[in-house]
Amino acid sequence: MEIDRHAFTMTRMSVRRYLPAVAVAVLLAAQLSACSGDDESDRVRLGKVARSDVAEVVEAPGTVSARASATLRASAEGTIERLYVGDGDRVREGDVLARIGSPTAREQLAQAREADGSLAGGGVSMPAALDMSGLQRRTDRSARRGFAAARKVALKIPDLRQRALVLAGIARAEGEYQAAAAAARDAVARLNAGLGSVGNAFSSITAAQRVQTRAAVRAAERTVKALTIKAPFDGVVSLGGPAGGGGGLGDLAGRLPQQLSGQGGAGGSAASGLAALGGLGGLGGGGAKDASSVATGAPVSGGDAVVTVTDVSRLSLSADVDETDVLQIREGVDADVEFDAVQGGTYTAEVTGIGVTPKESTGGGVTYKVTLVLKEGTLSGGGRAPMPKPGMSAVVNLRVREVTDVLSVPSAAIVSSGRESVVWAVVGGRAERRVVRLGAQGDTTVEVTRGLREGEEVVVRGADAIRQGQELSS
């Protein structure tokens, strides 16, 4: 049986999971000599163990993400008085994007200020035969309900930074109230023991109530200020945005108690202040809006998306790596990236983080999120490739292991036999079974660290059909 022989050589390359048919044909032509044309030589070919560079690659699907994205929402019910931007506009941090007209928010602010002013200026008179203990308990109960409702809605804010700021404000106001309420309870206790006056007890309860009204004024002022929507950072504008996690905090006003039943105008003032605590509004989730529904004069509800700003100054990739491969990934690993949207374009990327939270894949296995920073790309003709847009899908080839100038053979030369890796060497013109140890494993080339010597002949095609001692002479 006549068998063509050749010296197997390979230039440095990045191995990919899938090669175009033309590329495969060229690679085989470069690596393997032409057959004599008979059937046997078509099935079996030989090559020599040679030195080359090998890149082991893990392939994973990926998606492009922007550096940051913020959906800016209406802080209260109203209409868009003025829209200053359009889809695709580039804006700078602090630029005014839209102004919302909201009589409701301004009325709420006026009510909060009125409630606070009535307590601050002594406008609330002390009724005769007032049950101080009952008033103090009702004040505490109203405060607990108000702060609990505010916190419940604040927890629905999708933006983590805004959520933290609002929760911190609620906690600060609640802490101030607890200190004032403790003083009020002490004053009531002294009154009941015959050691204090009714006036002192009433003043202490009023002071505790004013903590609520001051918090409500601050919240309502924040809501009115937020009617002017500004860019939180440099970026590109998209009108509208997705739905949030629930209603805006402005909805809170309708759910808080409007008065304390029983006695005392002071209770009503405090409850009005708590109702205005809903003036934290608009930072929570709300309705989705598409670009066509965002225009000057268009109505909005509290929490509705008005403008989304996306920072595209730095793009990242999120790749879903299979559990069988993720332990090979390290920070700093380089990758080659391809996009269906950019034909002939190849980009580079670098791993910046490896997640630890598992995610079930569509095939029933488990994947882990690997984050990479996306760098510039080049086109097949040598030109600079355009930067992709957030949300585009990609194929990420992570070069988990690269070795240079090592003994290697084509992947087709390796035959798996149980836990062993076998190569058929040619000794004296006959096949000899060799158990080898493998190193870096590329898709077309594999490093051999034990079992072969440079220059030895091996079967590089049809290896799975070879028998021990089979004649393989030239």
Coordinates of C-alpha atoms in Angstrom, one line a residue:
M1 CA 0.0 0.0 0.0
E2 CA 1.5 3.3 -1.1
I3 CA 1.1 6.2 1.4
D4 CA 2.1 9.8 0.9
R5 CA 4.3 11.4 3.6
H6 CA 4.9 15.0 4.5
A7 CA 6.5 17.1 7.2
F8 CA 3.7 18.5 9.5
T9 CA 4.3 22.2 10.2
M10 CA 2.0 24.9 11.6
T11 CA 2.3 28.6 11.9
R12 CA 1.1 30.4 15.0
M13 CA -2.6 30.9 15.0
S14 CA -5.6 31.3 17.2
V15 CA -7.6 28.1 17.1
R16 CA -11.4 28.4 16.6
R17 CA -14.2 25.9 17.2
Y18 CA -15.4 26.2 13.7
L19 CA -13.4 27.0 10.5
P20 CA -14.9 28.0 7.2
A21 CA -14.8 25.2 4.6
V22 CA -12.3 27.1 2.5
A23 CA -10.0 27.6 5.4
V24 CA -10.1 23.9 6.3
A25 CA -9.2 23.0 2.7
V26 CA -6.2 25.4 2.7
L27 CA -5.1 24.2 6.1
L28 CA -5.2 20.6 5.0
A29 CA -3.4 21.4 1.8
A30 CA -0.6 23.0 3.7
Q31 CA -0.3 20.2 6.3
L32 CA -0.8 17.1 4.3
S33 CA 0.7 16.0 1.0
A34 CA -1.5 15.0 -1.9
C35 CA -2.6 11.4 -2.1
S36 CA -1.7 9.1 -5.0
G37 CA -5.4 8.7 -5.7
D38 CA -6.1 5.1 -4.6
D39 CA -8.7 4.3 -1.9
E40 CA -6.2 3.3 0.8
S41 CA -4.2 6.5 0.6
D42 CA -7.4 8.5 0.8
R43 CA -8.3 6.8 4.1
V44 CA -4.8 6.9 5.8
R45 CA -2.2 9.6 5.8
L46 CA 1.0 10.2 7.6
G47 CA 2.7 13.3 9.0
K48 CA 5.7 14.0 11.2
V49 CA 5.7 15.2 14.8
A50 CA 6.8 18.9 14.6
R51 CA 7.1 21.9 16.8
S52 CA 4.4 24.6 16.6
D53 CA 2.4 27.0 18.7
V54 CA -0.9 25.8 20.1
A55 CA -3.8 27.8 21.5
E56 CA -6.5 26.1 23.6
V57 CA -9.8 27.9 23.2
V58 CA -13.1 27.9 25.1
E59 CA -16.0 29.1 23.0
A60 CA -19.0 30.8 24.7
P61 CA -22.0 33.0 23.5
G62 CA -21.8 36.6 24.6
T63 CA -23.8 39.8 24.7
V64 CA -22.5 43.4 24.5
S65 CA -23.3 45.7 27.5
A66 CA -22.8 49.4 27.9
R67 CA -20.7 51.0 30.7
A68 CA -23.8 52.4 32.3
S69 CA -27.5 53.0 31.5
A70 CA -30.1 55.0 33.4
T71 CA -33.8 55.3 32.8
L72 CA -35.0 58.7 34.0
R73 CA -38.6 58.7 35.1
A74 CA -41.3 61.2 35.8
S75 CA -41.2 62.1 39.5
A76 CA -45.0 62.8 39.6
E77 CA -48.1 62.7 37.5
G78 CA -48.3 65.5 34.9
T79 CA -47.4 66.4 31.4
I80 CA -44.2 66.9 29.5
E81 CA -43.9 70.7 29.3
R82 CA -40.7 70.6 27.2
L83 CA -38.6 68.0 25.6
Y84 CA -35.1 69.1 24.7
V85 CA -33.6 65.9 23.2
G86 CA -34.4 63.3 20.6
D87 CA -33.4 59.7 19.9
G88 CA -29.7 59.3 19.3
D89 CA -28.7 62.7 20.7
R90 CA -25.4 62.8 22.6
V91 CA -25.6 64.6 25.9
R92 CA -23.2 65.7 28.7
E93 CA -23.7 65.2 32.4
G94 CA -26.0 67.8 33.8
D95 CA -27.7 68.7 30.5
V96 CA -31.5 69.3 30.9
L97 CA -33.3 66.7 28.9
A98 CA -37.0 67.4 29.8
R99 CA -39.3 69.3 32.1
I100 CA -42.4 67.9 33.6
G101 CA -45.4 70.0 34.6
S102 CA -47.1 68.6 37.7
P103 CA -49.8 70.6 39.6
T104 CA -50.2 67.6 41.9
A105 CA -46.5 67.7 43.0
R106 CA -46.6 71.4 43.6
E107 CA -49.9 71.1 45.5
Q108 CA -48.4 68.3 47.6
L109 CA -45.4 70.5 48.4
A110 CA -47.7 73.4 49.5
Q111 CA -49.6 71.0 51.7
A112 CA -46.5 69.7 53.3
R113 CA -45.2 73.2 54.0
E114 CA -48.6 74.2 55.4
A115 CA -48.6 71.2 57.7
D116 CA -45.1 71.9 58.9
G117 CA -45.8 75.6 59.3
S118 CA -48.9 75.0 61.5
L119 CA -46.8 73.0 63.9
A120 CA -43.8 75.3 63.8
G121 CA -45.8 78.5 64.3
G122 CA -48.0 77.2 67.1
G123 CA -51.0 77.3 64.9
V124 CA -52.3 74.1 66.5
S125 CA -54.3 74.7 69.7
M126 CA -54.4 72.3 72.5
P127 CA -58.0 71.0 72.9
A128 CA -59.5 70.8 76.4
A129 CA -59.6 67.4 78.1
L130 CA -57.1 66.0 75.7
D131 CA -56.0 62.4 76.3
M132 CA -52.2 62.8 76.0
S133 CA -51.4 59.1 76.2
G134 CA -53.9 58.3 73.5
L135 CA -52.6 61.1 71.2
Q136 CA -49.1 59.9 71.7
R137 CA -50.0 56.3 70.8
R138 CA -51.9 57.4 67.7
T139 CA -49.0 59.6 66.6
D140 CA -46.6 56.6 67.0
R141 CA -48.9 54.3 65.1
S142 CA -49.3 56.7 62.3
A143 CA -45.6 57.2 62.1
R144 CA -44.9 53.5 62.0
R145 CA -47.4 53.0 59.2
G146 CA -46.0 55.9 57.2
F147 CA -42.4 54.9 57.4
A148 CA -43.2 51.3 56.7
A149 CA -45.2 52.2 53.6
A150 CA -42.4 54.5 52.4
R151 CA -39.8 51.8 52.9
K152 CA -41.9 49.2 51.1
V153 CA -42.2 51.3 48.0
A154 CA -38.6 52.5 48.2
L155 CA -37.5 48.8 48.0
K156 CA -39.1 48.6 44.5
I157 CA -36.7 51.3 43.1
P158 CA -34.8 49.4 40.3
D159 CA -31.8 51.8 40.4
L160 CA -29.6 50.5 43.3
R161 CA -28.0 53.9 44.0
Q162 CA -31.3 55.8 44.0
R163 CA -32.8 53.1 46.2
A164 CA -30.0 53.4 48.7
L165 CA -30.3 57.2 48.8
V166 CA -34.1 57.1 49.4
L167 CA -33.8 54.3 52.1
A168 CA -31.1 56.3 53.8
G169 CA -33.4 59.4 53.9
I170 CA -36.3 57.4 55.3
A171 CA -34.0 55.8 58.0
R172 CA -32.7 59.2 58.9
A173 CA -36.2 60.7 59.3
E174 CA -37.3 57.6 61.3
G175 CA -34.4 57.9 63.6
E176 CA -35.1 61.5 64.3
Y177 CA -38.7 60.7 64.9
Q178 CA -37.8 57.9 67.4
A179 CA -35.6 60.3 69.4
A180 CA -38.4 62.9 69.5
A181 CA -41.1 60.3 70.3
A182 CA -39.0 59.0 73.2
A183 CA -38.9 62.5 74.6
A184 CA -42.7 62.8 74.1
R185 CA -43.4 59.5 75.9
D186 CA -41.2 60.6 78.8
A187 CA -43.2 63.9 79.0
V188 CA -46.5 62.0 79.0
A189 CA -45.2 59.7 81.7
R190 CA -44.2 62.6 83.8
L191 CA -47.6 64.2 83.3
N192 CA -49.4 61.0 84.3
A193 CA -47.2 60.8 87.4
G194 CA -48.2 64.3 88.4
L195 CA -44.6 65.6 87.8
G196 CA -45.2 67.5 84.5
S197 CA -47.7 69.8 82.8
V198 CA -50.2 69.2 80.1
G199 CA -48.5 72.0 78.0
N200 CA -45.1 70.3 78.2
A201 CA -46.5 66.9 77.1
F202 CA -48.4 68.5 74.3
S203 CA -45.4 70.4 73.1
S204 CA -43.3 67.2 73.1
I205 CA -45.8 65.3 71.1
T206 CA -46.0 68.2 68.6
A207 CA -42.2 68.2 68.3
A208 CA -42.3 64.5 67.4
Q209 CA -45.0 65.2 64.8
R210 CA -43.0 67.9 63.3
V211 CA -40.2 65.5 62.5
Q212 CA -42.6 63.9 60.2
T213 CA -43.7 67.1 58.5
R214 CA -40.1 68.3 58.0
A215 CA -39.3 65.0 56.3
A216 CA -42.4 65.3 54.1
V217 CA -41.3 68.9 53.1
R218 CA -37.9 67.7 52.1
A219 CA -39.3 64.8 50.1
A220 CA -41.9 67.0 48.3
E221 CA -39.2 69.6 47.5
R222 CA -37.1 66.7 46.0
T223 CA -40.0 65.6 43.9
V224 CA -40.6 69.1 42.5
K225 CA -36.9 69.5 41.8
A226 CA -36.9 66.2 39.9
L227 CA -39.5 67.5 37.5
T228 CA -36.5 68.9 35.7
I229 CA -34.9 65.8 34.3
K230 CA -31.1 66.0 33.8
A231 CA -28.5 63.7 32.4
P232 CA -26.7 61.7 35.2
F233 CA -23.6 61.2 33.0
D234 CA -22.3 61.6 29.4
G235 CA -24.1 59.3 27.0
V236 CA -26.5 58.7 24.1
V237 CA -30.3 59.4 24.5
S238 CA -33.2 57.1 23.8
L239 CA -36.7 58.4 24.4
G240 CA -38.8 56.3 26.8
G241 CA -37.6 53.1 28.5
P242 CA -38.7 49.8 30.1
A243 CA -41.2 49.3 32.8
G244 CA -39.9 49.4 36.4
G245 CA -40.6 47.3 39.4
G246 CA -43.8 49.0 40.5
G247 CA -45.5 52.3 41.0
G248 CA -43.6 55.5 41.7
L249 CA -43.1 56.6 45.3
G250 CA -45.5 59.4 44.4
D251 CA -48.3 56.8 44.7
L252 CA -47.5 56.6 48.4
A253 CA -49.5 59.7 49.2
G254 CA -52.8 57.9 48.4
R255 CA -51.9 55.0 50.8
L256 CA -50.8 56.9 53.9
P257 CA -53.3 57.9 56.6
Q258 CA -54.7 61.4 55.9
Q259 CA -55.7 62.0 59.5
L260 CA -55.6 60.6 63.0
S261 CA -59.1 59.7 64.2
G262 CA -60.1 61.0 67.6
Q263 CA -58.7 64.2 69.1
G264 CA -56.3 66.9 68.2
G265 CA -55.6 69.0 65.2
A266 CA -51.9 68.3 65.7
G267 CA -52.6 64.7 64.6
G268 CA -54.1 65.9 61.4
S269 CA -51.1 68.1 60.6
A270 CA -48.7 65.2 61.2
A271 CA -50.7 62.9 59.0
S272 CA -50.8 65.4 56.2
G273 CA -47.0 65.6 56.5
L274 CA -46.7 61.8 56.3
A275 CA -49.0 61.8 53.2
A276 CA -46.6 64.2 51.6
L277 CA -43.8 61.8 52.2
G278 CA -45.0 60.3 48.9
G279 CA -43.1 63.3 47.5
L280 CA -40.1 61.1 47.3
G281 CA -41.9 60.1 44.1
G282 CA -40.9 59.0 40.7
L283 CA -37.7 57.3 41.6
G284 CA -39.4 53.9 41.8
G285 CA -40.4 51.7 38.9
G286 CA -43.3 52.7 36.6
G287 CA -44.8 52.3 33.2
A288 CA -42.8 51.6 30.0
K289 CA -42.8 54.3 27.4
D290 CA -41.8 54.0 23.7
A291 CA -40.3 56.9 21.8
S292 CA -43.6 57.7 20.0
S293 CA -45.4 58.4 23.3
V294 CA -42.7 60.8 24.7
A295 CA -43.3 64.3 23.3
T296 CA -44.0 67.8 24.5
G297 CA -47.5 67.9 25.9
A298 CA -47.8 64.1 26.4
P299 CA -49.2 63.0 29.7
V300 CA -47.1 61.0 32.2
S301 CA -47.8 59.2 35.4
G302 CA -45.4 59.0 38.4
G303 CA -42.7 56.6 37.6
D304 CA -43.2 56.5 33.8
A305 CA -40.0 56.3 31.8
V306 CA -39.2 59.5 29.9
V307 CA -35.6 59.3 28.8
T308 CA -32.9 56.6 28.9
V309 CA -29.2 57.7 28.8
T310 CA -26.6 55.1 27.9
D311 CA -22.9 55.5 28.4
V312 CA -21.1 53.8 25.5
S313 CA -17.7 55.1 26.2
R314 CA -16.6 51.6 27.3
L315 CA -18.3 48.4 26.2
S316 CA -18.2 45.1 28.0
L317 CA -19.2 41.6 27.1
S318 CA -21.1 39.1 29.2
A319 CA -20.2 35.5 28.2
D320 CA -22.1 32.4 29.4
V321 CA -19.3 29.8 30.0
D322 CA -20.2 26.1 30.5
E323 CA -19.4 24.6 34.0
T324 CA -17.0 22.2 32.3
D325 CA -14.9 25.1 31.1
V326 CA -15.3 27.9 33.6
L327 CA -12.5 26.7 36.0
Q328 CA -10.0 27.3 33.2
I329 CA -10.9 31.0 33.0
R330 CA -8.8 33.5 34.9
E331 CA -8.9 37.3 35.0
G332 CA -6.6 38.7 32.3
V333 CA -7.3 35.9 29.8
D334 CA -7.5 37.2 26.2
A335 CA -10.2 36.4 23.8
D336 CA -11.2 36.8 20.2
V337 CA -14.7 38.0 19.5
E338 CA -16.9 37.8 16.4
F339 CA -20.3 39.4 15.8
D340 CA -22.9 38.3 13.2
A341 CA -23.6 42.0 12.7
V342 CA -20.0 42.7 11.6
Q343 CA -19.1 40.2 8.8
G344 CA -15.4 39.6 8.6
G345 CA -14.7 41.6 11.7
T346 CA -12.6 40.2 14.6
Y347 CA -12.3 42.0 18.0
T348 CA -10.1 41.4 21.0
A349 CA -11.3 41.3 24.6
E350 CA -9.9 40.7 28.1
V351 CA -11.6 38.9 31.0
T352 CA -12.2 41.2 34.0
G353 CA -14.4 39.0 36.2
I354 CA -15.8 35.5 36.7
G355 CA -19.2 35.1 38.3
V356 CA -20.0 32.6 41.0
T357 CA -23.8 32.4 40.5
P358 CA -24.9 29.4 38.4
K359 CA -27.4 29.8 35.6
E360 CA -29.3 26.9 34.0
S361 CA -28.5 26.7 30.3
T362 CA -31.0 25.9 27.6
G363 CA -29.5 22.4 27.3
G364 CA -30.1 21.7 31.0
G365 CA -26.5 22.2 32.1
V366 CA -25.1 25.1 34.1
T367 CA -23.2 28.2 33.0
Y368 CA -21.4 31.0 34.7
K369 CA -21.2 34.7 33.7
V370 CA -17.8 35.8 32.6
T371 CA -17.3 39.6 32.1
L372 CA -14.8 41.0 29.5
V373 CA -13.8 44.5 28.4
L374 CA -14.3 44.8 24.6
K375 CA -11.4 46.3 22.6
E376 CA -11.1 47.5 19.0
G377 CA -11.6 45.2 16.1
T378 CA -10.3 44.8 12.5
L379 CA -12.0 43.8 9.3
S380 CA -10.7 41.0 7.1
G381 CA -9.4 43.6 4.7
G382 CA -7.3 45.2 7.4
G383 CA -9.5 48.2 8.1
R384 CA -10.9 49.2 11.5
A385 CA -14.1 47.5 12.4
P386 CA -17.1 49.5 13.7
M387 CA -17.8 49.3 17.4
P388 CA -20.9 47.1 18.1
K389 CA -24.0 48.4 19.9
P390 CA -25.2 47.3 23.4
G391 CA -27.4 44.1 23.1
M392 CA -25.6 42.6 20.1
S393 CA -24.8 38.9 20.3
A394 CA -21.3 37.6 19.9
V395 CA -19.2 34.4 19.8
V396 CA -16.4 34.7 22.4
N397 CA -13.3 32.5 21.9
L398 CA -11.4 32.6 25.2
R399 CA -7.7 31.6 24.8
V400 CA -7.4 29.8 28.1
R401 CA -4.0 28.3 27.3
E402 CA -1.3 29.2 24.8
V403 CA 2.0 27.5 24.4
T404 CA 4.8 28.2 21.9
D405 CA 7.3 26.0 20.1
V406 CA 6.0 22.7 21.5
L407 CA 5.8 19.2 20.1
S408 CA 2.4 18.8 18.4
V409 CA 0.3 16.7 16.1
P410 CA -3.0 17.3 14.3
S411 CA -6.1 16.7 16.6
A412 CA -7.1 13.9 14.1
A413 CA -4.0 11.9 15.1
I414 CA -5.4 11.4 18.7
V415 CA -7.5 8.3 19.4
S416 CA -9.3 8.1 22.8
S417 CA -9.1 4.7 24.4
G418 CA -10.9 4.8 27.8
R419 CA -8.9 7.2 29.9
E420 CA -5.9 7.0 27.6
S421 CA -4.9 9.1 24.6
V422 CA -3.3 7.0 21.8
V423 CA -1.3 7.9 18.7
W424 CA -0.3 5.4 16.0
A425 CA 3.5 5.9 15.3
V426 CA 5.3 4.3 12.3
V427 CA 8.2 2.1 13.3
G428 CA 10.0 0.0 10.7
G429 CA 7.1 0.6 8.3
R430 CA 4.5 -0.8 10.7
A431 CA 1.9 0.8 13.1
E432 CA 2.9 1.0 16.7
R433 CA 0.4 2.0 19.4
R434 CA 1.7 4.8 21.6
V435 CA 0.0 6.1 24.8
V436 CA 0.7 9.8 24.9
R437 CA 0.2 12.7 27.4
L438 CA -1.5 15.8 26.1
G439 CA -0.9 19.4 27.0
A440 CA -2.7 22.3 25.4
Q441 CA -5.5 21.1 23.1
G442 CA -6.5 23.3 20.2
D443 CA -9.2 22.4 17.8
T444 CA -6.9 21.5 15.0
T445 CA -3.6 20.9 16.8
V446 CA -2.7 19.2 20.1
E447 CA 0.4 19.5 22.2
V448 CA 2.1 16.2 23.1
T449 CA 4.2 16.3 26.3
R450 CA 5.1 12.5 26.5
G451 CA 5.2 9.5 24.2
L452 CA 6.5 11.0 20.9
R453 CA 9.8 12.5 19.6
E454 CA 10.2 15.3 17.1
G455 CA 10.4 14.0 13.6
E456 CA 8.7 10.7 14.2
E457 CA 6.0 9.7 11.7
V458 CA 2.5 9.3 12.9
V459 CA -0.9 8.6 11.4
V460 CA -2.7 11.9 11.0
R461 CA -5.7 10.6 9.0
G462 CA -7.7 7.4 9.5
A463 CA -6.1 6.7 12.9
D464 CA -9.2 5.2 14.3
A465 CA -9.0 2.3 11.7
I466 CA -5.4 1.3 12.3
R467 CA -4.4 -2.0 13.8
Q468 CA -1.3 -2.9 15.8
G469 CA 1.5 -4.0 13.4
Q470 CA -0.4 -2.9 10.3
E471 CA 2.0 -2.2 7.4
L472 CA 2.4 1.4 6.7
S473 CA 5.3 1.5 4.3
S474 CA 5.9 4.2 1.7

